[in-house]
PDB file of C-alpha atoms in Angstrom:
ATOM      1  CA  MET A 126      46.613-116.137 205.834  1.00  0.00           C
ATOM      2  CA  SER A 127      44.754-113.066 207.045  1.00  0.00           C
ATOM      3  CA  SER A 128      46.918-112.898 210.161  1.00  0.00           C
ATOM      4  CA  LEU A 129      50.069-112.690 208.002  1.00  0.00           C
ATOM      5  CA  TYR A 130      48.912-109.723 205.970  1.00  0.00           C
ATOM      6  CA  PRO A 131      47.623-106.632 207.833  1.00  0.00           C
ATOM      7  CA  SER A 132      44.522-104.932 206.534  1.00  0.00           C
ATOM      8  CA  THR A 133      44.707-101.739 204.516  1.00  0.00           C
ATOM      9  CA  ALA A 134      43.265 -99.759 207.439  1.00  0.00           C
ATOM     10  CA  THR A 135      45.864-101.134 209.834  1.00  0.00           C
ATOM     11  CA  SER A 136      48.702-100.436 207.401  1.00  0.00           C
ATOM     12  CA  SER A 137      47.534 -96.877 206.736  1.00  0.00           C
ATOM     13  CA  ASN A 138      47.229 -96.197 210.479  1.00  0.00           C
ATOM     14  CA  SER A 139      50.754 -97.503 211.037  1.00  0.00           C
ATOM     15  CA  ILE A 140      52.128 -95.311 208.226  1.00  0.00           C
ATOM     16  CA  ARG A 141      50.279 -92.331 209.669  1.00  0.00           C
ATOM     17  CA  TRP A 142      51.952 -92.858 213.066  1.00  0.00           C
ATOM     18  CA  LEU A 143      55.398 -93.289 211.471  1.00  0.00           C
ATOM     19  CA  ARG A 144      55.121 -90.138 209.366  1.00  0.00           C
ATOM     20  CA  ALA A 145      53.563 -87.959 212.058  1.00  0.00           C
ATOM     21  CA  SER A 146      55.266 -84.849 213.416  1.00  0.00           C
ATOM     22  CA  PRO A 147      55.566 -84.413 217.217  1.00  0.00           C
ATOM     23  CA  ARG A 148      52.402 -82.307 217.253  1.00  0.00           C
ATOM     24  CA  GLU A 149      50.539 -84.890 215.181  1.00  0.00           C
ATOM     25  CA  TRP A 150      51.794 -87.634 217.525  1.00  0.00           C
ATOM     26  CA  ALA A 151      50.232 -85.750 220.437  1.00  0.00           C
ATOM     27  CA  GLU A 152      46.950 -85.309 218.556  1.00  0.00           C
ATOM     28  CA  LEU A 153      46.840 -88.969 217.526  1.00  0.00           C
ATOM     29  CA  ALA A 154      47.585 -90.112 221.066  1.00  0.00           C
ATOM     30  CA  ARG A 155      44.925 -87.789 222.463  1.00  0.00           C
ATOM     31  CA  GLY A 156      42.413 -89.178 219.996  1.00  0.00           C
ATOM     32  CA  ARG A 157      43.187 -92.748 221.066  1.00  0.00           C
ATOM     33  CA  VAL A 158      42.780 -91.790 224.738  1.00  0.00           C
ATOM     34  CA  GLU A 159      39.420 -90.150 224.082  1.00  0.00           C
ATOM     35  CA  ASP A 160      38.221 -93.133 222.049  1.00  0.00           C
ATOM     36  CA  GLN A 161      39.169 -95.784 224.636  1.00  0.00           C
ATOM     37  CA  PRO A 162      38.667 -94.353 228.140  1.00  0.00           C
ATOM     38  CA  ILE A 163      37.401 -97.613 229.648  1.00  0.00           C
ATOM     39  CA  ALA A 164      40.365 -99.653 228.408  1.00  0.00           C
ATOM     40  CA  ILE A 165      42.839 -96.974 229.480  1.00  0.00           C
ATOM     41  CA  ALA A 166      41.345 -96.645 232.966  1.00  0.00           C
ATOM     42  CA  GLY A 167      41.401-100.421 233.320  1.00  0.00           C
ATOM     43  CA  ALA A 168      45.000-100.708 232.143  1.00  0.00           C
ATOM     44  CA  LEU A 169      46.132 -97.975 234.544  1.00  0.00           C
ATOM     45  CA  THR A 170      44.361 -99.712 237.430  1.00  0.00           C
ATOM     46  CA  ILE A 171      46.003-103.052 236.668  1.00  0.00           C
ATOM     47  CA  CYS A 172      49.450-101.485 236.248  1.00  0.00           C
ATOM     48  CA  ALA A 173      49.172 -99.551 239.504  1.00  0.00           C
ATOM     49  CA  ALA A 174      47.981-102.660 241.347  1.00  0.00           C
ATOM     50  CA  PHE A 175      50.968-104.613 240.021  1.00  0.00           C
ATOM     51  CA  VAL A 176      53.432-101.898 241.075  1.00  0.00           C
ATOM     52  CA  PHE A 177      52.097-101.671 244.630  1.00  0.00           C
ATOM     53  CA  MET A 178      51.964-105.453 245.001  1.00  0.00           C
ATOM     54  CA  ALA A 179      55.462-105.928 243.597  1.00  0.00           C
ATOM     55  CA  TYR A 180      56.962-103.062 245.615  1.00  0.00           C
ATOM     56  CA  PRO A 181      54.947-102.802 248.850  1.00  0.00           C
ATOM     57  CA  GLY A 182      57.703-100.758 250.454  1.00  0.00           C
ATOM     58  CA  ILE A 183      56.477 -97.722 248.514  1.00  0.00           C
ATOM     59  CA  ASP A 184      53.578 -97.435 250.943  1.00  0.00           C
ATOM     60  CA  LEU A 185      55.832 -97.532 253.997  1.00  0.00           C
ATOM     61  CA  VAL A 186      58.264 -94.979 252.552  1.00  0.00           C
ATOM     62  CA  VAL A 187      55.477 -92.485 251.836  1.00  0.00           C
ATOM     63  CA  SER A 188      53.817 -93.003 255.214  1.00  0.00           C
ATOM     64  CA  ARG A 189      57.163 -92.593 257.012  1.00  0.00           C
ATOM     65  CA  TRP A 190      57.535 -89.236 255.275  1.00  0.00           C
ATOM     66  CA  ALA A 191      54.295 -88.127 256.936  1.00  0.00           C
ATOM     67  CA  ALA A 192      55.123 -89.625 260.336  1.00  0.00           C
ATOM     68  CA  SER A 193      57.225 -88.096 263.100  1.00  0.00           C
ATOM     69  CA  ALA A 194      60.323 -89.663 264.626  1.00  0.00           C
ATOM     70  CA  ALA A 195      58.110 -91.055 267.384  1.00  0.00           C
ATOM     71  CA  GLY A 196      56.004 -92.876 264.799  1.00  0.00           C
ATOM     72  CA  ASP A 197      52.786 -90.888 265.083  1.00  0.00           C
ATOM     73  CA  PHE A 198      51.261 -88.546 262.482  1.00  0.00           C
ATOM     74  CA  PRO A 199      51.406 -84.986 263.863  1.00  0.00           C
ATOM     75  CA  LEU A 200      49.544 -83.363 260.960  1.00  0.00           C
ATOM     76  CA  SER A 201      46.419 -85.283 261.971  1.00  0.00           C
ATOM     77  CA  ARG A 202      46.086 -82.823 264.842  1.00  0.00           C
ATOM     78  CA  GLU A 203      46.130 -79.726 262.624  1.00  0.00           C
ATOM     79  CA  PRO A 204      42.705 -77.979 262.815  1.00  0.00           C
ATOM     80  CA  LEU A 205      42.795 -76.821 259.188  1.00  0.00           C
ATOM     81  CA  LEU A 206      43.482 -80.332 257.880  1.00  0.00           C
ATOM     82  CA  ARG A 207      40.809 -81.782 260.138  1.00  0.00           C
ATOM     83  CA  ALA A 208      38.349 -79.232 258.761  1.00  0.00           C
ATOM     84  CA  LEU A 209      39.346 -80.256 255.213  1.00  0.00           C
ATOM     85  CA  ARG A 210      38.648 -83.905 256.084  1.00  0.00           C
ATOM     86  CA  ASP A 211      35.257 -83.036 257.553  1.00  0.00           C
ATOM     87  CA  PHE A 212      34.347 -80.919 254.529  1.00  0.00           C
ATOM     88  CA  ASN A 213      35.057 -83.873 252.229  1.00  0.00           C
ATOM     89  CA  ARG A 214      32.852 -86.078 254.378  1.00  0.00           C
ATOM     90  CA  ILE A 215      29.836 -83.764 254.354  1.00  0.00           C
ATOM     91  CA  LEU A 216      29.964 -82.903 250.629  1.00  0.00           C
ATOM     92  CA  PRO A 217      27.971 -86.011 249.595  1.00  0.00           C
ATOM     93  CA  VAL A 218      25.290 -85.077 252.127  1.00  0.00           C
ATOM     94  CA  PHE A 219      24.607 -81.958 250.049  1.00  0.00           C
ATOM     95  CA  ILE A 220      25.411 -83.198 246.540  1.00  0.00           C
ATOM     96  CA  LEU A 221      23.416 -86.433 246.458  1.00  0.00           C
ATOM     97  CA  PRO A 222      20.083 -84.940 247.608  1.00  0.00           C
ATOM     98  CA  CYS A 223      20.493 -82.070 245.110  1.00  0.00           C
ATOM     99  CA  VAL A 224      21.044 -84.448 242.189  1.00  0.00           C
ATOM    100  CA  LEU A 225      18.145 -86.628 243.354  1.00  0.00           C
ATOM    101  CA  ALA A 226      15.898 -83.560 243.642  1.00  0.00           C
ATOM    102  CA  LEU A 227      16.771 -82.513 240.090  1.00  0.00           C
ATOM    103  CA  LEU A 228      15.931 -86.008 238.868  1.00  0.00           C
ATOM    104  CA  VAL A 229      12.535 -85.919 240.598  1.00  0.00           C
ATOM    105  CA  MET A 230      11.842 -82.447 239.208  1.00  0.00           C
ATOM    106  CA  GLN A 231      12.565 -83.662 235.694  1.00  0.00           C
ATOM    107  CA  ALA A 232      10.191 -86.580 236.175  1.00  0.00           C
ATOM    108  CA  ILE A 233       7.407 -84.375 237.523  1.00  0.00           C
ATOM    109  CA  ALA A 234       7.831 -81.333 235.252  1.00  0.00           C
ATOM    110  CA  PRO A 235      10.504 -81.798 232.555  1.00  0.00           C
ATOM    111  CA  ARG A 236      12.618 -78.724 231.787  1.00  0.00           C
ATOM    112  CA  PRO A 237      15.008 -78.971 228.814  1.00  0.00           C
ATOM    113  CA  ARG A 238      17.490 -76.555 230.385  1.00  0.00           C
ATOM    114  CA  LEU A 239      17.799 -78.525 233.625  1.00  0.00           C
ATOM    115  CA  LEU A 240      19.918 -81.615 234.190  1.00  0.00           C
ATOM    116  CA  ARG A 241      18.915 -84.403 231.813  1.00  0.00           C
ATOM    117  CA  PRO A 242      17.563 -87.465 233.672  1.00  0.00           C
ATOM    118  CA  HIS A 243      20.119 -89.940 232.339  1.00  0.00           C
ATOM    119  CA  LYS A 244      22.947 -87.789 233.691  1.00  0.00           C
ATOM    120  CA  ALA A 245      21.407 -87.627 237.149  1.00  0.00           C
ATOM    121  CA  LEU A 246      20.791 -91.383 237.109  1.00  0.00           C
ATOM    122  CA  PHE A 247      24.389 -91.959 236.031  1.00  0.00           C
ATOM    123  CA  PHE A 248      25.759 -89.976 238.963  1.00  0.00           C
ATOM    124  CA  LEU A 249      23.483 -91.598 241.549  1.00  0.00           C
ATOM    125  CA  THR A 250      24.183 -95.092 240.181  1.00  0.00           C
ATOM    126  CA  PHE A 251      27.936 -94.484 240.114  1.00  0.00           C
ATOM    127  CA  TYR A 252      27.948 -93.184 243.659  1.00  0.00           C
ATOM    128  CA  ALA A 253      25.887 -96.115 244.943  1.00  0.00           C
ATOM    129  CA  ILE A 254      28.004 -98.779 243.229  1.00  0.00           C
ATOM    130  CA  GLY A 255      31.424 -97.122 243.614  1.00  0.00           C
ATOM    131  CA  PRO A 256      31.986 -95.282 246.911  1.00  0.00           C
ATOM    132  CA  GLY A 257      28.870 -96.857 248.392  1.00  0.00           C
ATOM    133  CA  LEU A 258      29.238-100.560 247.546  1.00  0.00           C
ATOM    134  CA  LEU A 259      32.568-101.440 245.954  1.00  0.00           C
ATOM    135  CA  ILE A 260      34.821 -99.528 248.365  1.00  0.00           C
ATOM    136  CA  GLN A 261      32.995-100.795 251.446  1.00  0.00           C
ATOM    137  CA  ALA A 262      33.108-104.370 250.126  1.00  0.00           C
ATOM    138  CA  LEU A 263      36.865-104.095 249.565  1.00  0.00           C
ATOM    139  CA  LYS A 264      37.373-102.803 253.104  1.00  0.00           C
ATOM    140  CA  ARG A 265      35.636-105.847 254.538  1.00  0.00           C
ATOM    141  CA  LEU A 266      37.161-108.343 252.116  1.00  0.00           C
ATOM    142  CA  ILE A 267      40.810-107.209 252.206  1.00  0.00           C
ATOM    143  CA  GLY A 268      40.987-106.332 255.908  1.00  0.00           C
ATOM    144  CA  ARG A 269      44.067-104.141 255.649  1.00  0.00           C
ATOM    145  CA  ALA A 270      45.170-102.325 258.806  1.00  0.00           C
ATOM    146  CA  ARG A 271      45.537 -98.559 258.679  1.00  0.00           C
ATOM    147  CA  PRO A 272      49.041 -97.045 258.877  1.00  0.00           C
ATOM    148  CA  TYR A 273      48.601 -95.686 262.405  1.00  0.00           C
ATOM    149  CA  ASP A 274      47.608 -99.191 263.573  1.00  0.00           C
ATOM    150  CA  ILE A 275      50.633-101.122 262.268  1.00  0.00           C
ATOM    151  CA  THR A 276      53.801-101.927 264.221  1.00  0.00           C
ATOM    152  CA  ASP A 277      55.945 -99.691 261.996  1.00  0.00           C
ATOM    153  CA  PHE A 278      54.155 -96.637 263.429  1.00  0.00           C
ATOM    154  CA  GLY A 279      53.641 -97.658 267.034  1.00  0.00           C
ATOM    155  CA  GLY A 280      50.565 -99.857 266.559  1.00  0.00           C
ATOM    156  CA  THR A 281      50.074-103.562 267.141  1.00  0.00           C
ATOM    157  CA  LEU A 282      48.904-104.854 263.750  1.00  0.00           C
ATOM    158  CA  PRO A 283      51.015-106.167 260.842  1.00  0.00           C
ATOM    159  CA  PHE A 284      51.567-104.320 257.574  1.00  0.00           C
ATOM    160  CA  THR A 285      50.111-106.038 254.502  1.00  0.00           C
ATOM    161  CA  PRO A 286      50.475-104.998 250.830  1.00  0.00           C
ATOM    162  CA  ALA A 287      47.601-103.746 248.720  1.00  0.00           C
ATOM    163  CA  TRP A 288      45.151-106.462 247.607  1.00  0.00           C
ATOM    164  CA  GLN A 289      46.531-109.017 250.085  1.00  0.00           C
ATOM    165  CA  VAL A 290      43.650-110.462 252.073  1.00  0.00           C
ATOM    166  CA  SER A 291      44.276-110.163 255.802  1.00  0.00           C
ATOM    167  CA  SER A 292      42.480-110.669 259.106  1.00  0.00           C
ATOM    168  CA  ALA A 293      44.335-107.744 260.696  1.00  0.00           C
ATOM    169  CA  CYS A 294      41.312-105.448 260.410  1.00  0.00           C
ATOM    170  CA  SER A 295      37.617-106.276 260.600  1.00  0.00           C
ATOM    171  CA  ARG A 296      35.985-102.832 260.600  1.00  0.00           C
ATOM    172  CA  SER A 297      36.729 -99.454 258.972  1.00  0.00           C
ATOM    173  CA  CYS A 298      39.810-100.834 257.240  1.00  0.00           C
ATOM    174  CA  SER A 299      42.417 -99.108 255.117  1.00  0.00           C
ATOM    175  CA  PHE A 300      41.989-100.539 251.615  1.00  0.00           C
ATOM    176  CA  ALA A 301      40.579 -98.816 249.701  1.00  0.00           C
ATOM    177  CA  SER A 302      40.193 -95.181 250.720  1.00  0.00           C
ATOM    178  CA  GLY A 303      36.572 -94.094 250.950  1.00  0.00           C
ATOM    179  CA  GLU A 304      37.465 -90.403 251.161  1.00  0.00           C
ATOM    180  CA  SER A 305      39.588 -90.679 248.010  1.00  0.00           C
ATOM    181  CA  ALA A 306      36.708 -92.444 246.247  1.00  0.00           C
ATOM    182  CA  THR A 307      34.263 -89.672 247.156  1.00  0.00           C
ATOM    183  CA  ALA A 308      36.850 -87.070 246.146  1.00  0.00           C
ATOM    184  CA  ILE A 309      37.346 -88.541 242.666  1.00  0.00           C
ATOM    185  CA  ALA A 310      33.542 -88.812 242.379  1.00  0.00           C
ATOM    186  CA  LEU A 311      33.590 -85.043 241.874  1.00  0.00           C
ATOM    187  CA  VAL A 312      34.819 -85.811 238.333  1.00  0.00           C
ATOM    188  CA  ALA A 313      31.523 -87.640 237.747  1.00  0.00           C
ATOM    189  CA  LEU A 314      29.753 -84.513 238.929  1.00  0.00           C
ATOM    190  CA  ALA A 315      31.651 -82.507 236.301  1.00  0.00           C
ATOM    191  CA  LEU A 316      30.308 -84.858 233.605  1.00  0.00           C
ATOM    192  CA  LEU A 317      26.826 -83.541 234.353  1.00  0.00           C
ATOM    193  CA  LEU A 318      27.830 -80.149 232.975  1.00  0.00           C
ATOM    194  CA  PRO A 319      27.611 -79.147 229.285  1.00  0.00           C
ATOM    195  CA  VAL A 320      30.525 -80.472 227.228  1.00  0.00           C
ATOM    196  CA  ARG A 321      32.139 -77.054 226.787  1.00  0.00           C
ATOM    197  CA  TRP A 322      32.500 -76.651 230.567  1.00  0.00           C
ATOM    198  CA  ARG A 323      33.641 -80.153 231.529  1.00  0.00           C
ATOM    199  CA  ARG A 324      37.368 -79.857 230.914  1.00  0.00           C
ATOM    200  CA  VAL A 325      37.645 -76.576 232.803  1.00  0.00           C
ATOM    201  CA  ALA A 326      35.591 -78.001 235.678  1.00  0.00           C
ATOM    202  CA  ILE A 327      37.741 -81.131 235.929  1.00  0.00           C
ATOM    203  CA  ILE A 328      40.970 -79.103 235.873  1.00  0.00           C
ATOM    204  CA  ALA A 329      39.570 -76.857 238.609  1.00  0.00           C
ATOM    205  CA  LEU A 330      38.608 -79.895 240.686  1.00  0.00           C
ATOM    206  CA  VAL A 331      42.041 -81.577 240.526  1.00  0.00           C
ATOM    207  CA  PRO A 332      43.622 -79.533 243.388  1.00  0.00           C
ATOM    208  CA  LEU A 333      40.591 -80.234 245.577  1.00  0.00           C
ATOM    209  CA  ILE A 334      40.688 -83.964 244.822  1.00  0.00           C
ATOM    210  CA  LEU A 335      44.406 -84.092 245.625  1.00  0.00           C
ATOM    211  CA  ALA A 336      43.929 -82.135 248.858  1.00  0.00           C
ATOM    212  CA  PHE A 337      41.070 -84.359 250.059  1.00  0.00           C
ATOM    213  CA  SER A 338      42.910 -87.572 249.197  1.00  0.00           C
ATOM    214  CA  LEU A 339      46.502 -86.833 250.217  1.00  0.00           C
ATOM    215  CA  ASN A 340      45.191 -85.425 253.482  1.00  0.00           C
ATOM    216  CA  ARG A 341      44.308 -88.999 254.436  1.00  0.00           C
ATOM    217  CA  ILE A 342      47.937 -90.084 253.951  1.00  0.00           C
ATOM    218  CA  VAL A 343      49.370 -87.361 256.200  1.00  0.00           C
ATOM    219  CA  PHE A 344      46.757 -88.328 258.807  1.00  0.00           C
ATOM    220  CA  GLY A 345      48.134 -91.888 258.820  1.00  0.00           C
ATOM    221  CA  ALA A 346      44.665 -93.129 257.914  1.00  0.00           C
ATOM    222  CA  HIS A 347      45.585 -94.531 254.486  1.00  0.00           C
ATOM    223  CA  PHE A 348      48.560 -95.722 252.499  1.00  0.00           C
ATOM    224  CA  LEU A 349      49.422 -94.254 249.113  1.00  0.00           C
ATOM    225  CA  SER A 350      48.115 -97.401 247.383  1.00  0.00           C
ATOM    226  CA  ASP A 351      44.755 -97.046 249.176  1.00  0.00           C
ATOM    227  CA  VAL A 352      44.397 -93.618 247.628  1.00  0.00           C
ATOM    228  CA  VAL A 353      45.753 -94.247 244.119  1.00  0.00           C
ATOM    229  CA  LEU A 354      43.855 -97.503 243.603  1.00  0.00           C
ATOM    230  CA  ALA A 355      40.638 -95.955 244.923  1.00  0.00           C
ATOM    231  CA  TRP A 356      41.050 -93.197 242.322  1.00  0.00           C
ATOM    232  CA  LEU A 357      41.702 -95.620 239.476  1.00  0.00           C
ATOM    233  CA  LEU A 358      38.976 -98.099 240.425  1.00  0.00           C
ATOM    234  CA  MET A 359      36.457 -95.270 240.562  1.00  0.00           C
ATOM    235  CA  LEU A 360      37.628 -93.843 237.222  1.00  0.00           C
ATOM    236  CA  TRP A 361      37.347 -97.295 235.648  1.00  0.00           C
ATOM    237  CA  LEU A 362      33.801 -97.716 236.958  1.00  0.00           C
ATOM    238  CA  MET A 363      32.937 -94.132 236.067  1.00  0.00           C
ATOM    239  CA  THR A 364      34.012 -94.418 232.428  1.00  0.00           C
ATOM    240  CA  TRP A 365      32.156 -97.711 231.997  1.00  0.00           C
ATOM    241  CA  LEU A 366      28.909 -96.410 233.512  1.00  0.00           C
ATOM    242  CA  TRP A 367      29.147 -93.074 231.701  1.00  0.00           C
ATOM    243  CA  SER A 368      29.511 -94.870 228.378  1.00  0.00           C
ATOM    244  CA  ALA A 369      26.415 -96.985 229.073  1.00  0.00           C
ATOM    245  CA  PHE A 370      24.241 -94.093 230.270  1.00  0.00           C
ATOM    246  CA  ARG A 371      25.452 -91.704 227.535  1.00  0.00           C
ATOM    247  CA  ASP A 372      24.782 -94.188 224.730  1.00  0.00           C
ATOM    248  CA  ASN A 373      21.274 -94.882 226.062  1.00  0.00           C
ATOM    249  CA  GLY A 374      20.562 -91.319 227.149  1.00  0.00           C
ATOM    250  CA  GLU A 375      17.680 -90.654 224.784  1.00  0.00           C
ATOM    251  CA  ARG A 376      15.843 -93.819 225.836  1.00  0.00           C
ATOM    252  CA  ILE A 377      16.394 -93.131 229.537  1.00  0.00           C
ATOM    253  CA  ASP A 378      15.177 -89.542 229.196  1.00  0.00           C
ATOM    254  CA  ALA A 379      12.112 -90.647 227.207  1.00  0.00           C
ATOM    255  CA  ALA A 380      11.293 -93.269 229.854  1.00  0.00           C
ATOM    256  CA  MET A 381      11.506 -90.638 232.584  1.00  0.00           C
ATOM    257  CA  GLN A 382       9.185 -88.347 230.604  1.00  0.00           C
ATOM    258  CA  ARG A 383       6.656 -91.165 230.227  1.00  0.00           C
ATOM    259  CA  LEU A 384       6.875 -91.809 233.959  1.00  0.00           C
ATOM    260  CA  GLY A 385       6.274 -88.135 234.650  1.00  0.00           C
ATOM    261  CA  ARG A 386       3.215 -88.041 232.393  1.00  0.00           C
ATOM    262  CA  ARG A 387       1.718 -91.063 234.149  1.00  0.00           C
ATOM    263  CA  ARG A 388       2.130 -89.369 237.521  1.00  0.00           C
ATOM    264  CA  ASN A 389       0.736 -86.077 236.167  1.00  0.00           C
ATOM    265  CA  PRO A 390      -2.016 -86.953 233.654  1.00  0.00           C
TER     266      PRO A 390
END
């Protein structure tokens, strides 16, 4: 019987949506997004995966746009774009040690104004599991050839859709994009900031993330699906880990303080 008659809360929420003005609709929708980031990131990932699997030609169309009539990718020879690629690759070399150093400093001599330990642990854990483990595992498991290696662009290997397991590639494969994963990881870095600065930081990072990621498409190194699904997989993992570390932040910070006191009696 309960399934036939909605609860009072459900009915009132439905009436609220029906009676809402356009501005209220936007506010209600924004509230639902903020309350369910993990589910939303997961749903977007699944939807994008379905689209690219159902319409694999999207990848070829986008890559052809970046290729020349001869089938190669001329922008891959541009010095400025090559410098942008290299900059993206060396960023983690600077960021990860800095976050680790802040974590060690908080364990040795806690400072309330510095980065809280659970935030540093969140970022290091996310980076290790996401760009470090998950992306590399997908590259080996899926075995997708890069655009410049397939027959459509003068190579010798076959094109395969996203998520389709293939033996075309055995090392440094196309799916998913590691550079796009490290680019979107900058959003996790923004989460380390105070709440009032996060939105501005993320908005400021968007052009950089797009530049780092789309650069790989014009190089012929990745398909569009490699980039988009790397973004969404990382966001899904990021929201899940952030929720776990945020909800247990006080306990994690207290444990780090106890550890610091043991090392410095």
